[in-house]
PDB file of C-alpha atoms in Angstrom:
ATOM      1  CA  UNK A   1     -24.600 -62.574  15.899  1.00 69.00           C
ATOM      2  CA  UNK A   2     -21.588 -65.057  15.105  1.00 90.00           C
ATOM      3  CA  UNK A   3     -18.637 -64.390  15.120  1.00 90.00           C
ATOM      4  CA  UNK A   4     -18.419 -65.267  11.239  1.00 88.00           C
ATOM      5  CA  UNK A   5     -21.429 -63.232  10.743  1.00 91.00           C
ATOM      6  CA  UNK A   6     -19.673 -60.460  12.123  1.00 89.00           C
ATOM      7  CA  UNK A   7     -16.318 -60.794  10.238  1.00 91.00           C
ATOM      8  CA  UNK A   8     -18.550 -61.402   6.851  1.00 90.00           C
ATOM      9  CA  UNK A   9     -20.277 -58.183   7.528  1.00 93.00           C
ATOM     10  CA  UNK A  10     -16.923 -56.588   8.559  1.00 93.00           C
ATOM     11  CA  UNK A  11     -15.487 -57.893   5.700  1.00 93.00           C
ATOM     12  CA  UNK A  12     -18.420 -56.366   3.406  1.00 93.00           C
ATOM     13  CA  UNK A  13     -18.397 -52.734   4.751  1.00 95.00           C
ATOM     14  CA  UNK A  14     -14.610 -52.436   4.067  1.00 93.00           C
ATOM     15  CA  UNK A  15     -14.909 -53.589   0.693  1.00 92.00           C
ATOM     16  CA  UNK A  16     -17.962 -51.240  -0.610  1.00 94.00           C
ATOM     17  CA  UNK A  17     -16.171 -48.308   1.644  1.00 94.00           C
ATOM     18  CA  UNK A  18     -12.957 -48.521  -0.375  1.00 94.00           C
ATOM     19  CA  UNK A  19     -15.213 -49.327  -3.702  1.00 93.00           C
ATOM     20  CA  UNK A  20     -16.686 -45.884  -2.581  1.00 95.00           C
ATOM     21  CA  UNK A  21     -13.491 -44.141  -2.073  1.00 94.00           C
ATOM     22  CA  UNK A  22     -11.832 -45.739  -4.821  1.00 94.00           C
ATOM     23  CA  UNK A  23     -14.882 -44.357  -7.693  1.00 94.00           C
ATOM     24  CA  UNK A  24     -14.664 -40.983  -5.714  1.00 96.00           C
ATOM     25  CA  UNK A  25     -10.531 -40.684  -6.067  1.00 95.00           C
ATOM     26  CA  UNK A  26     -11.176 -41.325 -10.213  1.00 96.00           C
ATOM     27  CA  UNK A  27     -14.070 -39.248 -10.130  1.00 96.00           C
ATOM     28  CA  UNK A  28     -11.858 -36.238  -8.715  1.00 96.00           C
ATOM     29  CA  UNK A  29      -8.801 -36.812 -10.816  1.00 96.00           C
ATOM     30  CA  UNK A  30     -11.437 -37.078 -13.809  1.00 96.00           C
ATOM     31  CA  UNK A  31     -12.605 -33.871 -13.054  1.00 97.00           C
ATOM     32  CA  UNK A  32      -8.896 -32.191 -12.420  1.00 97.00           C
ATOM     33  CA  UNK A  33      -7.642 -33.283 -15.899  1.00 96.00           C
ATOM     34  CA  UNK A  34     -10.828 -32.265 -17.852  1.00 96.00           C
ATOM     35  CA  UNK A  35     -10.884 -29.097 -15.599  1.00 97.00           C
ATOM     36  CA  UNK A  36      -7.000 -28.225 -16.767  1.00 96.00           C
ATOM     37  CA  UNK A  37      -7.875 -29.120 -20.372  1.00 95.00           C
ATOM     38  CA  UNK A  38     -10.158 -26.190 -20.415  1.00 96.00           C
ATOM     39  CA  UNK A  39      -7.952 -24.182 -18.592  1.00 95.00           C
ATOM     40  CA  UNK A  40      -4.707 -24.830 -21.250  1.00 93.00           C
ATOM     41  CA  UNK A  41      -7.468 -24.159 -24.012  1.00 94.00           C
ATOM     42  CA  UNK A  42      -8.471 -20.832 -21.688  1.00 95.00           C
ATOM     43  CA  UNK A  43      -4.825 -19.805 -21.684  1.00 93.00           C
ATOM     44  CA  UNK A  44      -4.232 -20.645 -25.121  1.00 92.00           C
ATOM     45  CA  UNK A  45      -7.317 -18.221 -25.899  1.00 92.00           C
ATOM     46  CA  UNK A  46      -5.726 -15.994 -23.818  1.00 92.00           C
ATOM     47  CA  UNK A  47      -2.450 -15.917 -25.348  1.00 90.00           C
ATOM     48  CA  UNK A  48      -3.507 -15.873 -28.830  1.00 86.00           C
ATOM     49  CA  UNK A  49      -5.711 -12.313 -27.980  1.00 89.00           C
ATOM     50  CA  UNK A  50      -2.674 -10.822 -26.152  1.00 87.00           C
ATOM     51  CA  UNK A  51      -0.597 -11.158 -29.234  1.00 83.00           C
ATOM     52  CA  UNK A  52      -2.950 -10.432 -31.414  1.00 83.00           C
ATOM     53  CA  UNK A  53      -3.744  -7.090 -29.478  1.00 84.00           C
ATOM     54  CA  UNK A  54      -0.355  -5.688 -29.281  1.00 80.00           C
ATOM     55  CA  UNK A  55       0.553  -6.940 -32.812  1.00 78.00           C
ATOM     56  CA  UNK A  56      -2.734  -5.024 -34.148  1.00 76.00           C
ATOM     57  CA  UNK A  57      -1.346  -2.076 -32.096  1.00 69.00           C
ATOM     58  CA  UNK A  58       2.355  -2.501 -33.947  1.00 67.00           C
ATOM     59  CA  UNK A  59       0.201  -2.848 -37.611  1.00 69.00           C
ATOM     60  CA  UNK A  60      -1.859   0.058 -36.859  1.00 73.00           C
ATOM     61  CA  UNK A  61       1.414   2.172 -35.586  1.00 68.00           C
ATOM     62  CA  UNK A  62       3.440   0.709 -38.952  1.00 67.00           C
ATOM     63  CA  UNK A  63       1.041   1.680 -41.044  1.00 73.00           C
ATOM     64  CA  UNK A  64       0.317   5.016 -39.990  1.00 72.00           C
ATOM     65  CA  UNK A  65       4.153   5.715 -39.941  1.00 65.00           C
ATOM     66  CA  UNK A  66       4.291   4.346 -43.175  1.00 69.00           C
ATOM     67  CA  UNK A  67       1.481   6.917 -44.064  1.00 70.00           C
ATOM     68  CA  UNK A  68       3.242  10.087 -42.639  1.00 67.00           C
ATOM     69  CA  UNK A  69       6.791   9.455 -43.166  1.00 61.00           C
ATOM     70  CA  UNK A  70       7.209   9.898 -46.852  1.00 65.00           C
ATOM     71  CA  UNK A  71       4.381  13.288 -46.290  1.00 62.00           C
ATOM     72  CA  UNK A  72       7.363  14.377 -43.601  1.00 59.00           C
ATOM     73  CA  UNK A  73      10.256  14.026 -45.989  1.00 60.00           C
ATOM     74  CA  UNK A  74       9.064  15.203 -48.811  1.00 60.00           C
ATOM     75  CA  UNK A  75      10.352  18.127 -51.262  1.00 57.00           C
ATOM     76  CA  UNK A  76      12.911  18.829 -47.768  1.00 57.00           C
ATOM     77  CA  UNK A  77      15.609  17.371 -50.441  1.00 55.00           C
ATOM     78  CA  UNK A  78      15.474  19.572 -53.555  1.00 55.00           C
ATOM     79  CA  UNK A  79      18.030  21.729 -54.030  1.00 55.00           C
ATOM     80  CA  UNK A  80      20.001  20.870 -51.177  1.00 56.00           C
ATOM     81  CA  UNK A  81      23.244  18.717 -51.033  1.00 55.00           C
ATOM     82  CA  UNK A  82      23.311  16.087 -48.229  1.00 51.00           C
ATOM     83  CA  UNK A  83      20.841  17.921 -45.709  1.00 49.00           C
ATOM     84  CA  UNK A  84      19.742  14.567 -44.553  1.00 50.00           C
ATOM     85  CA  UNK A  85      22.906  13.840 -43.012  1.00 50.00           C
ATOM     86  CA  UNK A  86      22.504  16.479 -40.421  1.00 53.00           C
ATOM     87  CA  UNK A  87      18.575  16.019 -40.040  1.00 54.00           C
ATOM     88  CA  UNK A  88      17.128  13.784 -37.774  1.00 56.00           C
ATOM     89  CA  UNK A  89      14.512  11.855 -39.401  1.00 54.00           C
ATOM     90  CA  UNK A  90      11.631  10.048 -37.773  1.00 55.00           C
ATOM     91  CA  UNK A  91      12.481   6.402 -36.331  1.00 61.00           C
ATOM     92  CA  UNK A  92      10.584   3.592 -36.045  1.00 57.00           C
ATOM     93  CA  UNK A  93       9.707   2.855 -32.222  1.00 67.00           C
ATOM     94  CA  UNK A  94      10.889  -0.730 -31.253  1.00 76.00           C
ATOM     95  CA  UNK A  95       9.401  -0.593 -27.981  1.00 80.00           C
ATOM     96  CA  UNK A  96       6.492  -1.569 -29.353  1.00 74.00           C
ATOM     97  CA  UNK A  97       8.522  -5.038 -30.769  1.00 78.00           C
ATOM     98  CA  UNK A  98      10.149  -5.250 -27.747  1.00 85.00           C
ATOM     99  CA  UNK A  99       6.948  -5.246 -25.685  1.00 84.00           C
ATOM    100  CA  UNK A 100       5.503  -7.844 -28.428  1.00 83.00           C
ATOM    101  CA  UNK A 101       8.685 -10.256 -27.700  1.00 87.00           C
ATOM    102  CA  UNK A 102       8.250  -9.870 -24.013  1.00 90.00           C
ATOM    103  CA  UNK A 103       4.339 -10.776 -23.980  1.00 89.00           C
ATOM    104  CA  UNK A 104       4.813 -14.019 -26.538  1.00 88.00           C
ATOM    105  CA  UNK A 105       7.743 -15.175 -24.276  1.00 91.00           C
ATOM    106  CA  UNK A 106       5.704 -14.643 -21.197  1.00 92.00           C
ATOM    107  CA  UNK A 107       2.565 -16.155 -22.623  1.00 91.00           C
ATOM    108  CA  UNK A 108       4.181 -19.127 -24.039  1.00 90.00           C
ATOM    109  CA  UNK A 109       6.151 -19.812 -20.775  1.00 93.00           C
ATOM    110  CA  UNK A 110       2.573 -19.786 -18.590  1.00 94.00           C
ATOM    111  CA  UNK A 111       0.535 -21.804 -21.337  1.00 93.00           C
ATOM    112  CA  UNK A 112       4.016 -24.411 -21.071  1.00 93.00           C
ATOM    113  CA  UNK A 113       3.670 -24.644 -17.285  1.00 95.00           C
ATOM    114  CA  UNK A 114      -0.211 -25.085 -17.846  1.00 95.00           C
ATOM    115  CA  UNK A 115       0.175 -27.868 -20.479  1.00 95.00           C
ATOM    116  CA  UNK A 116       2.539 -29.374 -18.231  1.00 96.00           C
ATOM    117  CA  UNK A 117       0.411 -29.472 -15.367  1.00 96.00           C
ATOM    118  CA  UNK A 118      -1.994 -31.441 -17.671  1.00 96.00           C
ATOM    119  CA  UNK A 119      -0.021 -33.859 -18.654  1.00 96.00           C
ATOM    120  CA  UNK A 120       0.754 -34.473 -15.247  1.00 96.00           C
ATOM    121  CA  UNK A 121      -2.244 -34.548 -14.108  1.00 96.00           C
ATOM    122  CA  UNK A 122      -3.518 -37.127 -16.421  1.00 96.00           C
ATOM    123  CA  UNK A 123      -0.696 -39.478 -15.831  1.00 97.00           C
ATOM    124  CA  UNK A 124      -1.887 -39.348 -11.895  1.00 96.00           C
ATOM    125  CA  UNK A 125      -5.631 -40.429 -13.654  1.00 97.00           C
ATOM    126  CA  UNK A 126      -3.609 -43.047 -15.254  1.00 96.00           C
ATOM    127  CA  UNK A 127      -1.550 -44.560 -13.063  1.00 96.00           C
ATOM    128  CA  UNK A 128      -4.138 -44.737 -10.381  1.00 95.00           C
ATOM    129  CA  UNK A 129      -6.912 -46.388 -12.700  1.00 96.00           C
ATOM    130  CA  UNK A 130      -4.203 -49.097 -13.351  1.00 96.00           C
ATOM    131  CA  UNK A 131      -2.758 -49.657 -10.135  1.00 95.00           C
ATOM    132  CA  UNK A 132      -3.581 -52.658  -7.692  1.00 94.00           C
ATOM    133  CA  UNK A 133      -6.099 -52.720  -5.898  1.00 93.00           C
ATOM    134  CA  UNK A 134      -7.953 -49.937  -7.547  1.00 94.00           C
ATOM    135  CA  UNK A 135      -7.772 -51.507 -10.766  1.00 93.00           C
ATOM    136  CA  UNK A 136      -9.662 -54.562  -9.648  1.00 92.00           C
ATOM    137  CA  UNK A 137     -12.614 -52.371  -8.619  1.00 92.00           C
ATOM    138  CA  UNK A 138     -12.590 -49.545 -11.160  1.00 93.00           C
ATOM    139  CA  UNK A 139     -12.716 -51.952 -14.314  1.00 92.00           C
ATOM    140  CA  UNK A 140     -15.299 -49.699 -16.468  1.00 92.00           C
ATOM    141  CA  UNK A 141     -12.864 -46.717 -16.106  1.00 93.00           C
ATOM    142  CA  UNK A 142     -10.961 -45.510 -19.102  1.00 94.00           C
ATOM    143  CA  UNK A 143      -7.778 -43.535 -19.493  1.00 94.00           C
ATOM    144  CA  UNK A 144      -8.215 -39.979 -20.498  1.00 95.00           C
ATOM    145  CA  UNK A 145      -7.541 -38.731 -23.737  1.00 95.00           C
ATOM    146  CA  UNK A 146      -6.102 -34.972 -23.721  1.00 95.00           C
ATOM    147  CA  UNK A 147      -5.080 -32.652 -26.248  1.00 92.00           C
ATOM    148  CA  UNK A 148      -1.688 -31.011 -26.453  1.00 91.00           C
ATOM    149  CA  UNK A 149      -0.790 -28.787 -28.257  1.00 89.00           C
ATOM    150  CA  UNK A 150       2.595 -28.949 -30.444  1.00 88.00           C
ATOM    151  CA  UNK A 151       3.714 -28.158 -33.826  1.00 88.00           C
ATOM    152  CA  UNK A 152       4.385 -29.980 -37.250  1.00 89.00           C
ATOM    153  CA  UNK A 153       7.750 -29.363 -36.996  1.00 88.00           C
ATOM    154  CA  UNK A 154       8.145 -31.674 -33.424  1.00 88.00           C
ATOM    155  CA  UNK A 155       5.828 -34.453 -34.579  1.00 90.00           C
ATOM    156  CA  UNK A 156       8.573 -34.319 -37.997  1.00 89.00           C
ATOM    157  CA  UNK A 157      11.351 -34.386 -34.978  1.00 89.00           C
ATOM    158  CA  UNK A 158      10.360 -36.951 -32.904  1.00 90.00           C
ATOM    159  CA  UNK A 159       8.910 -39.386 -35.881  1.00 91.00           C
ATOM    160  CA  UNK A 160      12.576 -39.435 -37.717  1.00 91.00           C
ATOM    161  CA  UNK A 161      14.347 -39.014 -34.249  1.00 90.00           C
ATOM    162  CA  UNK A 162      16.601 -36.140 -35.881  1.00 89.00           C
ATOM    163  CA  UNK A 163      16.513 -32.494 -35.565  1.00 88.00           C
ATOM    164  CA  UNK A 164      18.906 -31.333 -38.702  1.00 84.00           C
ATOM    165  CA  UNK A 165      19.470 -27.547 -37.426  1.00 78.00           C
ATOM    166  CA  UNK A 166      21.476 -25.385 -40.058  1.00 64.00           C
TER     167      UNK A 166
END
């Protein structure tokens, strides 16, 4: 074998091994963004049944105190003079709102980080799909399109550029 033979060959084995590598590197990062899109639509899931669990709780505990409590107070009044001033009437528990607050913040904090990781995620797809010289080999690869999720209030934000609070 030549010399030139051998470089050519050489030459050839580099340049389908780093073809290899380079599809297998896309491939992966493919998979981790369209793996962490189903896990921020997971959490999202997730989120939404926590919330609507302890909220269904708080409805179901509202209205059965808004069952009882007028059954509790009633006829205690007539004939007496101010009596409810030294009673102590049934309360409304706000544990059950302050358990609620805790859970959304909590939720919405996780599914955050979890969107976040997404986005980053697909801007390492990115990046690397258009960066020399994986670019030059990768040419039938396409950017990744991912959902995140925001609100109609933010898109109104960021399309004037104002936020007019108050």
């Amino acid at each position: 074998m030549t010399t030139g033979m051998f470089v050519f060959l050489l030459i050839g084995i580099v340049v389908i091994g780093y073809f290899i590598s380079a599809h297998n590197t896309e491939l992966r990062l493919r998979n981790l963004v369209l793996a962490q899109q189903k896990v921020c639509e997971a959490n999202f899931d997730k989120m939404w049944k926590v919330i609507k669990q302890i909220t269904h709780v708080s409805d179901t505990y509202l209205e059965t105190f808004k069952e009882i409590y007028p059954q509790l107070i009633a006829g205690r009044y007539q004939g007496k003079d101010l009596a409810f001033i030294m009673e102590q009437n049934p309360t409304l528990d706000s544990s059950v709102l302050r358990q609620l607050a805790t859970a959304i913040e909590a939720n919405r904090q996780e599914f955050f980080a979890q969107q976040r990781m997404l986005v980053a995620r697909q801007k390492e797809h990115s990046t690397y799909i258009h960066s020399i010289p994986a670019c030059m080999v990768l040419l039938s690869a396409e950017e990744i399109k991912i959902t995140v999720i925001t609100s109609d209030y933010t898109e109104s934000v960021y399309a004037s550029g104002k936020e007019n609070l108050g």
